[in-house]
Coordinates of C-alpha atoms in Angstrom, one line a residue:
M1 CA 107.0 105.7 73.3
G2 CA 107.4 102.0 72.7
K3 CA 104.4 99.6 72.6
K4 CA 101.0 101.2 72.4
R5 CA 98.4 100.4 75.0
R6 CA 95.1 99.0 73.8
R7 CA 92.1 101.3 74.4
N8 CA 89.3 98.8 74.0
T9 CA 88.2 97.7 77.4
R10 CA 84.7 98.9 78.2
R11 CA 83.4 100.0 81.7
G12 CA 80.0 101.4 82.1
G13 CA 78.8 104.3 84.3
V14 CA 82.3 105.9 84.6
I15 CA 83.3 109.4 83.7
G16 CA 86.9 109.6 82.6
M17 CA 89.4 112.5 82.6
A18 CA 92.9 112.3 81.2
L19 CA 95.5 114.8 82.5
L20 CA 98.5 116.2 80.7
L21 CA 101.5 115.4 83.0
N22 CA 103.8 118.4 82.4
E23 CA 104.3 121.7 80.7
L24 CA 106.0 120.1 77.7
D25 CA 103.0 118.0 77.0
L26 CA 100.8 121.1 77.2
A27 CA 103.1 122.9 74.8
T28 CA 102.9 120.0 72.4
M29 CA 99.1 120.1 72.4
R30 CA 99.1 123.9 71.9
A31 CA 101.5 123.7 69.0
S32 CA 99.7 120.8 67.3
Y33 CA 96.0 121.6 67.8
P34 CA 94.7 125.2 67.6
S35 CA 91.4 124.2 69.3
F36 CA 93.4 123.4 72.5
E37 CA 93.2 126.8 74.3
F38 CA 95.1 126.4 77.5
E39 CA 98.3 128.5 77.6
D40 CA 99.5 128.0 81.2
Y41 CA 100.0 124.6 82.8
G42 CA 99.0 125.9 86.3
Q43 CA 95.8 127.3 84.9
Y44 CA 95.1 124.0 83.1
L45 CA 95.5 122.0 86.3
A46 CA 93.3 124.4 88.3
T47 CA 90.6 124.2 85.7
C48 CA 90.8 120.4 85.7
E49 CA 90.6 120.3 89.5
Q50 CA 87.5 122.4 89.5
I51 CA 85.8 120.0 87.0
L52 CA 86.9 117.0 89.0
R53 CA 85.6 118.3 92.2
Y54 CA 82.3 119.3 90.6
M55 CA 81.8 115.8 89.2
L56 CA 82.7 114.2 92.5
K57 CA 80.3 116.4 94.4
A58 CA 77.5 115.6 91.8
G59 CA 77.9 111.9 92.8
H60 CA 79.7 110.7 89.7
R61 CA 82.3 107.9 89.7
V62 CA 85.4 109.5 88.2
M63 CA 88.4 107.8 86.8
I64 CA 91.6 109.5 85.8
G65 CA 94.3 108.6 83.4
A66 CA 97.3 110.2 81.7
F67 CA 96.9 112.2 78.5
I68 CA 99.9 111.2 76.4
P69 CA 100.1 113.4 73.2
A70 CA 101.9 110.8 71.1
E71 CA 99.4 108.1 72.0
Y72 CA 96.5 110.6 71.4
S73 CA 97.7 111.2 67.9
A74 CA 98.0 107.4 67.2
Y75 CA 94.5 106.9 68.8
C76 CA 92.9 109.4 66.5
Q77 CA 94.6 107.9 63.5
T78 CA 93.4 104.4 64.4
E79 CA 89.8 105.6 65.2
Q80 CA 89.8 107.9 62.2
L81 CA 89.0 110.9 64.3
S82 CA 90.0 114.5 63.8
P83 CA 92.7 115.2 66.4
D84 CA 92.0 118.9 66.6
S85 CA 88.7 118.5 68.3
A86 CA 87.5 118.7 71.9
V87 CA 85.2 115.7 71.1
S88 CA 88.1 113.6 70.0
R89 CA 90.1 114.6 73.2
A90 CA 87.1 113.6 75.3
R91 CA 86.8 110.2 73.6
Y92 CA 90.5 109.5 74.1
A93 CA 90.2 110.5 77.8
Q94 CA 87.2 108.1 78.2
A95 CA 89.1 105.3 76.5
V96 CA 92.2 105.9 78.7
C97 CA 90.0 105.6 81.8
E98 CA 88.3 102.4 80.6
E99 CA 91.6 100.5 80.9
D100 CA 92.0 97.7 83.4
D101 CA 93.9 99.9 85.9
P102 CA 92.1 103.2 86.1
F103 CA 93.0 105.7 88.9
P104 CA 89.9 106.5 90.9
Y105 CA 89.4 110.1 91.9
Q106 CA 88.5 110.6 95.6
G107 CA 89.2 114.3 96.1
E108 CA 93.0 114.2 96.2
P109 CA 94.9 117.4 95.4
I110 CA 95.6 117.7 91.7
G111 CA 99.3 117.8 92.2
V112 CA 99.2 114.4 94.1
I113 CA 97.2 112.9 91.2
V114 CA 99.6 114.2 88.5
A115 CA 102.6 112.9 90.4
S116 CA 101.0 109.4 90.8
L117 CA 100.1 109.3 87.1
A118 CA 103.6 110.5 86.1
H119 CA 105.2 107.8 88.2
R120 CA 102.9 105.1 86.7
E121 CA 103.8 106.2 83.2
R122 CA 107.5 106.2 83.9
L123 CA 107.1 102.7 85.4
R124 CA 105.2 101.5 82.4
A125 CA 107.8 102.9 80.0
L126 CA 110.6 101.2 82.1
S127 CA 108.8 97.9 82.1
I128 CA 108.2 98.0 78.3
R129 CA 111.9 98.8 77.8
A130 CA 113.0 95.9 80.0
M131 CA 110.6 93.5 78.2
D132 CA 111.9 94.7 74.8
L133 CA 115.5 94.1 75.9
L134 CA 114.6 90.6 77.1
A135 CA 112.9 89.8 73.8
A136 CA 116.3 89.7 72.2
F137 CA 117.1 86.4 74.1
P138 CA 115.9 82.9 73.6
P139 CA 112.6 82.1 75.5
E140 CA 114.3 79.4 77.7
A141 CA 117.0 81.9 78.7
V142 CA 114.4 84.5 79.6
L143 CA 112.4 82.0 81.7
E144 CA 115.5 80.9 83.6
A145 CA 116.4 84.6 84.2
K146 CA 112.9 85.4 85.5
E147 CA 112.9 82.5 87.8
H148 CA 116.4 83.4 89.1
A149 CA 115.3 87.0 89.7
A150 CA 112.2 86.0 91.6
E151 CA 114.2 83.7 93.9
L152 CA 116.9 86.4 94.2
L153 CA 114.5 89.0 95.5
V154 CA 113.1 86.6 98.1
R155 CA 116.6 85.7 99.3
L156 CA 117.7 89.3 99.5
S157 CA 114.6 90.4 101.4
T158 CA 114.9 87.4 103.8
H159 CA 118.6 88.4 104.3
G160 CA 117.4 91.7 105.7
G161 CA 115.0 90.1 108.2
P162 CA 111.5 91.1 109.2
G163 CA 110.7 94.7 108.5
R164 CA 110.6 97.3 105.7
H165 CA 113.2 97.2 103.0
I166 CA 113.8 99.6 100.1
F167 CA 115.7 98.3 97.1
T168 CA 117.6 100.6 94.7
C169 CA 118.8 98.9 91.5
H170 CA 120.7 99.9 88.4
V171 CA 121.7 97.8 85.5
G172 CA 123.7 98.8 82.4
A173 CA 122.0 98.4 79.0
G174 CA 124.9 98.8 76.6
T175 CA 125.0 102.1 74.7
H176 CA 121.5 103.0 76.1
D177 CA 120.7 104.6 79.4
P178 CA 120.9 102.2 82.4
L179 CA 117.8 100.7 83.8
E180 CA 117.2 102.2 87.3
I181 CA 114.4 101.7 89.8
V182 CA 113.5 101.9 93.5
A183 CA 111.1 99.4 95.0
E184 CA 109.8 98.5 98.5
V185 CA 108.8 95.3 100.4
E186 CA 107.9 94.5 103.9
L187 CA 109.0 91.1 105.3
E188 CA 106.7 89.7 108.0
Q189 CA 107.4 86.6 110.1
N190 CA 106.0 84.2 107.6
A191 CA 105.3 86.3 104.4
M192 CA 106.7 88.9 102.1
R193 CA 104.4 91.8 101.4
V194 CA 105.1 93.9 98.3
M195 CA 104.4 97.6 99.1
S196 CA 105.5 99.1 95.8
V197 CA 104.0 98.9 92.3
D198 CA 107.7 99.1 91.2
F199 CA 108.5 95.6 92.3
P200 CA 107.5 93.7 89.1
A201 CA 109.7 96.1 87.1
L202 CA 112.6 95.5 89.5
A203 CA 112.2 91.8 88.8
L204 CA 112.3 92.5 85.1
I205 CA 115.4 94.5 85.4
L206 CA 117.2 91.8 87.3
S207 CA 116.0 89.3 84.8
F208 CA 117.6 91.3 82.0
A209 CA 120.8 91.5 84.0
R210 CA 120.9 87.8 84.3
A211 CA 120.0 87.1 80.7
A212 CA 122.4 89.7 79.2
G213 CA 125.2 89.1 81.6
A214 CA 125.1 92.8 82.4
A215 CA 126.7 94.8 85.1
G216 CA 125.0 96.8 87.8
G217 CA 124.3 96.9 91.5
V218 CA 121.6 96.5 94.2
V219 CA 121.4 98.4 97.4
M220 CA 119.0 97.4 100.2
R221 CA 118.0 99.8 103.0
S222 CA 116.4 98.0 105.9
F223 CA 114.5 100.0 108.5
T224 CA 115.0 99.1 112.2
P225 CA 112.9 100.0 115.2
R226 CA 115.9 101.9 116.6
T227 CA 116.1 105.8 116.5
D228 CA 119.3 107.6 115.8
P229 CA 120.0 110.0 118.8
D230 CA 121.6 112.7 116.6
S231 CA 119.1 113.0 113.8
G232 CA 116.0 111.5 115.5
L233 CA 115.5 109.4 112.3
P234 CA 114.9 105.6 112.3
V235 CA 118.1 103.7 111.9
K236 CA 118.6 102.0 108.5
I237 CA 121.0 99.2 107.8
V238 CA 122.4 99.4 104.3
R239 CA 123.7 96.4 102.4
G240 CA 124.8 96.1 98.8
W241 CA 125.5 93.6 96.0
A242 CA 127.4 94.1 92.8
I243 CA 126.1 92.6 89.6
V244 CA 129.1 91.3 87.5
K245 CA 128.3 89.6 84.2
G246 CA 124.8 88.9 85.4
V247 CA 125.9 87.4 88.7
V248 CA 125.1 89.0 92.0
R249 CA 128.0 89.2 94.4
P250 CA 127.9 90.5 98.0
L251 CA 129.8 93.7 99.1
K252 CA 131.5 94.3 102.4
A253 CA 130.3 97.1 104.6
A254 CA 133.3 99.2 103.7
E255 CA 132.6 98.7 99.9
I256 CA 129.0 99.7 100.1
R257 CA 129.8 102.7 102.3
Q258 CA 132.4 103.9 99.8
A259 CA 129.9 103.4 96.9
C260 CA 127.1 105.3 98.8
C261 CA 129.4 108.1 99.8
T262 CA 130.9 108.8 96.3
D263 CA 129.3 111.0 93.7
A264 CA 128.8 108.7 90.7
R265 CA 129.3 111.5 88.2
T266 CA 132.3 113.3 89.6
G267 CA 133.9 110.7 92.0
A268 CA 133.9 113.3 94.8
S269 CA 133.3 112.2 98.4
L270 CA 129.9 112.7 99.9
P271 CA 129.0 112.8 103.6
P272 CA 127.5 109.6 105.0
E273 CA 123.7 109.5 105.2
P274 CA 122.3 110.3 108.7
A275 CA 121.0 107.4 110.7
V276 CA 122.6 104.8 108.5
E277 CA 124.7 101.8 109.4
Y278 CA 126.6 99.9 106.7
A279 CA 126.7 96.1 107.0
D280 CA 128.3 93.2 105.2
S281 CA 126.2 91.4 102.6
H282 CA 126.0 87.7 102.2
E283 CA 126.1 85.5 99.2
P284 CA 122.5 85.1 98.0
F285 CA 123.1 81.8 96.4
P286 CA 125.6 79.8 98.5
A287 CA 127.7 77.3 96.6
A288 CA 126.4 73.8 96.8
P289 CA 128.5 71.5 99.0
E290 CA 131.0 69.3 97.0

């Protein structure tokens, strides 16, 4: 799983529940610990939701975290607890929910909660992976790469003008799976407002691309106030940049259209997205005058 989270922050007056995020995690718990009695993931979630609603109705402040079997095993080993114990599972859940970023329960459907927790865990794993990759480079190179990435994101967002922009980025990582992420910002007249928790991870990925001289690409979808008459959807302007040896280069409208309308695995043509216009991108860092 990468680096372990520390479970030592203390918050008083909080009831914590940690949820398994998928059927595989439930199967792992069943196979590892006979005292874990749930057999069906749907039944497990329904039971957890009943407990959550009861605690909320009783006036408790309830925090929710993710129950990660591998981390639970490590936690029990560190705390010298028997892992095949409901008491140990409860202690782990409380520790998870005493972190600095607990998820407060306010009566949301259990499926929404699990999806949010799963996204947060994927984002955490992606951020850890990017930081681990950056650790292979000299500190001064990493600092320069992070400063470059921060300025790059501001310049790209500004290029799209005021409004909502969604970035999709992928960067190759050698023999490993590529780093991929989607993040959202809103550019106001005099400020940039980050609307997505994914944005810091996007900056880390671009930092790695810069430091490693990696290849990849960035696509920006900018929402406009116009409505497409055929689909009734808001019109989006799509621009793109290629990352070549860590350097971001603009793509023409025809290039980004071709990239977006081609299946990355098979090379087959795909139909254009509805309510989309493709536009030329500009050089994010214009060359200095001679």
